[in-house]
PDB file of C-alpha atoms in Angstrom:
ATOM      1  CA  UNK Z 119       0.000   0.000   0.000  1.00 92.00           C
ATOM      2  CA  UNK Z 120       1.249   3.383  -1.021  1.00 96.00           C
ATOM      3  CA  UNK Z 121       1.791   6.182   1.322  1.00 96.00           C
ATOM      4  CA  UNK Z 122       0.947   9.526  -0.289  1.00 98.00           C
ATOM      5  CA  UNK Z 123       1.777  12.769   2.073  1.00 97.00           C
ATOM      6  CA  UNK Z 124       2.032  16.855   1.667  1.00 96.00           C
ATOM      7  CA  UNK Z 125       4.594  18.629   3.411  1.00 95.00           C
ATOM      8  CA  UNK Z 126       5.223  22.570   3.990  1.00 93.00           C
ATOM      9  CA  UNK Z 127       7.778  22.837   6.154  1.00 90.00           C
ATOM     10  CA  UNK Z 128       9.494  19.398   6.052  1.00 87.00           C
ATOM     11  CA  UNK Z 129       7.765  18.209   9.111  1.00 83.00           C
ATOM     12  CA  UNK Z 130       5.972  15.094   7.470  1.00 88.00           C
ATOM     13  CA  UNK Z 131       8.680  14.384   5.057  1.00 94.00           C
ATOM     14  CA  UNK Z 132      11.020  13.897   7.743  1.00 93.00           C
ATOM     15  CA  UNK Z 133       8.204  11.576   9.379  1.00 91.00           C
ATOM     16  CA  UNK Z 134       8.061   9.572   6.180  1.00 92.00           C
ATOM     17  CA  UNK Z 135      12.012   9.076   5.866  1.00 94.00           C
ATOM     18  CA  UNK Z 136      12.166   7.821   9.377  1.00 94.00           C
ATOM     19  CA  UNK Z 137       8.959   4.987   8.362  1.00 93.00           C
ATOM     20  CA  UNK Z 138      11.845   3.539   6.288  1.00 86.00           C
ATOM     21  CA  UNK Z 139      10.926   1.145   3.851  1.00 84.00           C
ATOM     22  CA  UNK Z 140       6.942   2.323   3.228  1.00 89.00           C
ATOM     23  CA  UNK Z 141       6.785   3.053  -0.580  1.00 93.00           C
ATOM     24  CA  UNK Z 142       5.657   6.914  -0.362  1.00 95.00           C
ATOM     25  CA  UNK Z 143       4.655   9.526  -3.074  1.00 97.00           C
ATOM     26  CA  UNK Z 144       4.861  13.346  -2.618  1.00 98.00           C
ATOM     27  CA  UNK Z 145       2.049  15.554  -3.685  1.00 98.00           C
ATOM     28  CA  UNK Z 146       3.302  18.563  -4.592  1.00 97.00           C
ATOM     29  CA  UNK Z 147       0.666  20.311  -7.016  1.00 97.00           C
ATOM     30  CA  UNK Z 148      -2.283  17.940  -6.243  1.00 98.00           C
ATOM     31  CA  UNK Z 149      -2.451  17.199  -9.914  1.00 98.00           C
ATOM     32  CA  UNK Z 150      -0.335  13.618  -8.923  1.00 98.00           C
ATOM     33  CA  UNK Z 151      -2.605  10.361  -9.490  1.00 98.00           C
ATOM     34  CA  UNK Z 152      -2.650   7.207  -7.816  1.00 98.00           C
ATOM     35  CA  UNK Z 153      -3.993   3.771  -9.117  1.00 97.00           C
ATOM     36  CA  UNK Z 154      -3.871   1.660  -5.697  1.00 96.00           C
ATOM     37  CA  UNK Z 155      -4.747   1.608  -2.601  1.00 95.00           C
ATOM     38  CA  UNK Z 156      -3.106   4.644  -0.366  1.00 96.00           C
ATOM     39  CA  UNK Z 157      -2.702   5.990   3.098  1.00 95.00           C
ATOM     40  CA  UNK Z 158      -2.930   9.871   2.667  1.00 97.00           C
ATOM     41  CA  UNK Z 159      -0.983  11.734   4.890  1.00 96.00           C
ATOM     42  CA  UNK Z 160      -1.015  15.423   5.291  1.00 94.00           C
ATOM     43  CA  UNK Z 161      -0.104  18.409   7.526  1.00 90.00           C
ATOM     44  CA  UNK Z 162      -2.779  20.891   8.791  1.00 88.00           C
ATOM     45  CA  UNK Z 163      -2.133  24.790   7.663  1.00 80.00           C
ATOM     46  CA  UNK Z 164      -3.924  28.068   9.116  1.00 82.00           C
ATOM     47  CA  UNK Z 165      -6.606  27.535  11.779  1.00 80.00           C
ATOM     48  CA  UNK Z 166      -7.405  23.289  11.368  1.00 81.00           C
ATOM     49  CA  UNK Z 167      -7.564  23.403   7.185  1.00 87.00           C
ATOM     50  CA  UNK Z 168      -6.552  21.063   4.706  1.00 94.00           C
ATOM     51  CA  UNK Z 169      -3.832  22.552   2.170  1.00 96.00           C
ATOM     52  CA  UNK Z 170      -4.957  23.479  -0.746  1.00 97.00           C
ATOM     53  CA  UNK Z 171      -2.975  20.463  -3.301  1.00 98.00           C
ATOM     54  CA  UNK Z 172      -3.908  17.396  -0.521  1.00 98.00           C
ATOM     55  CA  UNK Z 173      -7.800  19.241  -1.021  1.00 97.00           C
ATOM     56  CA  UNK Z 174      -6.535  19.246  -4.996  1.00 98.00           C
ATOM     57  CA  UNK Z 175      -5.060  15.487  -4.853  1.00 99.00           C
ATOM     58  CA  UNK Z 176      -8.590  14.266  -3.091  1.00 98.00           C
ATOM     59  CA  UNK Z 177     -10.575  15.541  -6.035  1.00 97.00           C
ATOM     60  CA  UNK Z 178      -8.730  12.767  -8.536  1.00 95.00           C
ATOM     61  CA  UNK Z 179      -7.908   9.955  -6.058  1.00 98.00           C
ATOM     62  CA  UNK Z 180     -10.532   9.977  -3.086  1.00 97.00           C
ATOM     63  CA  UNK Z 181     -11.720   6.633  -4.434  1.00 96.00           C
ATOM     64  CA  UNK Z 182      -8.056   4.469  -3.302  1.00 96.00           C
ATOM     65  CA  UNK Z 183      -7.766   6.625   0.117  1.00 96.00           C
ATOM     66  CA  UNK Z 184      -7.853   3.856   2.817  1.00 93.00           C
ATOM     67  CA  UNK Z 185      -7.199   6.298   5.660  1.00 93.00           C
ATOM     68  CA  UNK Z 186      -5.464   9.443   6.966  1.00 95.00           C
ATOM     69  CA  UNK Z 187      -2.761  10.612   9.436  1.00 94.00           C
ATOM     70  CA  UNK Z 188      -1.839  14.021   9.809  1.00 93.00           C
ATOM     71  CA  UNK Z 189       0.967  16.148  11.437  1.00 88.00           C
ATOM     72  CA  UNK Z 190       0.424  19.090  13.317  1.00 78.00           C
ATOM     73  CA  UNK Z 191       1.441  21.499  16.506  1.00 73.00           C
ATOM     74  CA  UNK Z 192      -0.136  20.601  19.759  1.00 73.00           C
ATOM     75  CA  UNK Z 193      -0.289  24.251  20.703  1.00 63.00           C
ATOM     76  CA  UNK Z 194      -3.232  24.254  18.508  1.00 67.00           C
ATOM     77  CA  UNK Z 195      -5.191  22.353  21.099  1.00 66.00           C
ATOM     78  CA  UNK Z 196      -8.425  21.738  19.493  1.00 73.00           C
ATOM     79  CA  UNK Z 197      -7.345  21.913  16.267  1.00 72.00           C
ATOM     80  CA  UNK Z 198      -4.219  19.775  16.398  1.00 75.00           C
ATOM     81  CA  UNK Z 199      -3.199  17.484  13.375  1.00 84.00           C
ATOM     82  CA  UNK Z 200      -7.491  18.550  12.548  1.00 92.00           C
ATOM     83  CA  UNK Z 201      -6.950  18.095   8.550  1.00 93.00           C
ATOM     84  CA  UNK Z 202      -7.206  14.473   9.317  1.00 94.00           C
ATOM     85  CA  UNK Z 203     -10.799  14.721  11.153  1.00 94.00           C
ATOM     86  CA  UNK Z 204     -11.954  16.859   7.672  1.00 95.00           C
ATOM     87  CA  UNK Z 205     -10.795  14.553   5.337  1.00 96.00           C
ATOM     88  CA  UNK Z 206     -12.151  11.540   7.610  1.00 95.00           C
ATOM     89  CA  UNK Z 207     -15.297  12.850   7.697  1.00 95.00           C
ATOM     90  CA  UNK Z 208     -15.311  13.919   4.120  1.00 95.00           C
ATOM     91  CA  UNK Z 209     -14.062  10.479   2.357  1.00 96.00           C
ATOM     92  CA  UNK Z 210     -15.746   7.983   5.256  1.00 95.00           C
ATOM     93  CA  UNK Z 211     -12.494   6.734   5.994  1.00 94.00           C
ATOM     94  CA  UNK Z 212     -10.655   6.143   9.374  1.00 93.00           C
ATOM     95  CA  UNK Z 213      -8.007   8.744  10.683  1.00 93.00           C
ATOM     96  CA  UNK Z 214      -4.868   6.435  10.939  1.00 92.00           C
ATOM     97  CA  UNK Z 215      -2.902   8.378  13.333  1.00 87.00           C
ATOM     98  CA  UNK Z 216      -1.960  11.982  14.571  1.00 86.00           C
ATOM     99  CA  UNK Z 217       1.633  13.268  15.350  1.00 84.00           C
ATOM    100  CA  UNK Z 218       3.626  16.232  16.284  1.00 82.00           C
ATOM    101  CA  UNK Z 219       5.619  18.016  14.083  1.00 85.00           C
ATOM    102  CA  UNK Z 220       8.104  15.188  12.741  1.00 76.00           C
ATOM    103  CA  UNK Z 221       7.009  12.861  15.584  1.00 82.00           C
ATOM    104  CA  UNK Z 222       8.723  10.841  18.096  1.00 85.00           C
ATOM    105  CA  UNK Z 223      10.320   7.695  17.553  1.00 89.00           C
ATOM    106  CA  UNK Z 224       7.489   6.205  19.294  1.00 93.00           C
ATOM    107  CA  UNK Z 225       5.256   7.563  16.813  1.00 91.00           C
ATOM    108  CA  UNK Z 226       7.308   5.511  13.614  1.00 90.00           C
ATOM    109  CA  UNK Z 227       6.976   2.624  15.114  1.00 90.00           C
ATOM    110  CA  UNK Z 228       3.328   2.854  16.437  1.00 91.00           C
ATOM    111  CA  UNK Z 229       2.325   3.927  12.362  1.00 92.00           C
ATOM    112  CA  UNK Z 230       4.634   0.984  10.661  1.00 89.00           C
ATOM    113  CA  UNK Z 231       2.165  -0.852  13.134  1.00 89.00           C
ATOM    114  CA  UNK Z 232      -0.909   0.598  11.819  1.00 87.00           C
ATOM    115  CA  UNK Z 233       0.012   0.590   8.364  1.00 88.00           C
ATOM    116  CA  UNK Z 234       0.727  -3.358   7.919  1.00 86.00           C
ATOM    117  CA  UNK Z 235      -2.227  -3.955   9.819  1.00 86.00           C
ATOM    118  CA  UNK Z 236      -4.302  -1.347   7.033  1.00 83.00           C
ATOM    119  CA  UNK Z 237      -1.942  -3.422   4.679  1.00 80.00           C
ATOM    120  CA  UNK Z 238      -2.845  -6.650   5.595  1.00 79.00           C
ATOM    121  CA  UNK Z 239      -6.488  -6.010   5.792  1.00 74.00           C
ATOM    122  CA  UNK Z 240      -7.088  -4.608   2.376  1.00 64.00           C
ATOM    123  CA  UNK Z 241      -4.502  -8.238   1.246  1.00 43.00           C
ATOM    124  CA  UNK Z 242      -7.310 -10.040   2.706  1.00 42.00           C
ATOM    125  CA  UNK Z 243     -10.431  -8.076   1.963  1.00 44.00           C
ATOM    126  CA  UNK Z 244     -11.388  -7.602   5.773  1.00 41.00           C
ATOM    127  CA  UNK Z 245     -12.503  -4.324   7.060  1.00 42.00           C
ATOM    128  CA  UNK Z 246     -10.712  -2.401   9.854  1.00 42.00           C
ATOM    129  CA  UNK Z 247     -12.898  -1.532  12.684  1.00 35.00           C
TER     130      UNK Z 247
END
């Protein structure tokens, strides 16, 4: 399963070169297109939003997001890592996990986790709950 993830300020990049060996695309304009099952994972800019290319990358791949994980700053209280409670609601899929900034190393290993057991369950066609 593809990871797909934004990133302003480097914050979730970094969090995607410390996952390793995940296969991962970068949007970057929101024009990119996927043909398999993904994992999107974004940041969260101005007051809880979605960035404009993930919102732009939804439009022409909604249909293989499995879930979403977002980064964000927990001085935002409320509206910490929120983009991932939007696009949850929006596409009717789980939010994977949340994170700070780059995240902790107990964060990588609590997603790697999480994302062979989204893995495995789309491999065998059951449903996460």
């Amino acid at each position: 399963m593809l990871l797909v993830y934004a990133s302003k300020t480097g914050n979730t990049q970094r969090f995607v070169q410390k996952l390793g060996e995940i296969r991962s695309l970068r949007i970057l304009t929101g024009e990119e297109q996927v043909d398999e099952p993904c994992i999107l994972l974004t940041y969260t800019t101005g007051f809880g939003q979605v960035p404009p290319e993930v919102e732009q990358f939804v439009l022409h791949n909604a249909l293989w997001i499995r879930g979403v994980a977002a980064s964000g700053n927990r001085n935002w209280g409320t509206r910490f890592a929120r983009s991932a409670d939007v696009l949850s609601e929006r596409l009717g899929v789980p939010v994977v996990y949340r994170f700070e900034l780059s995240g902790r190393p107990t964060d990588v290993v609590h997603f790697r986790a999480l994302y062979r057991e989204i893995r495995g369950s789309q491999l065998t066609g059951t449903i996460l709950k």
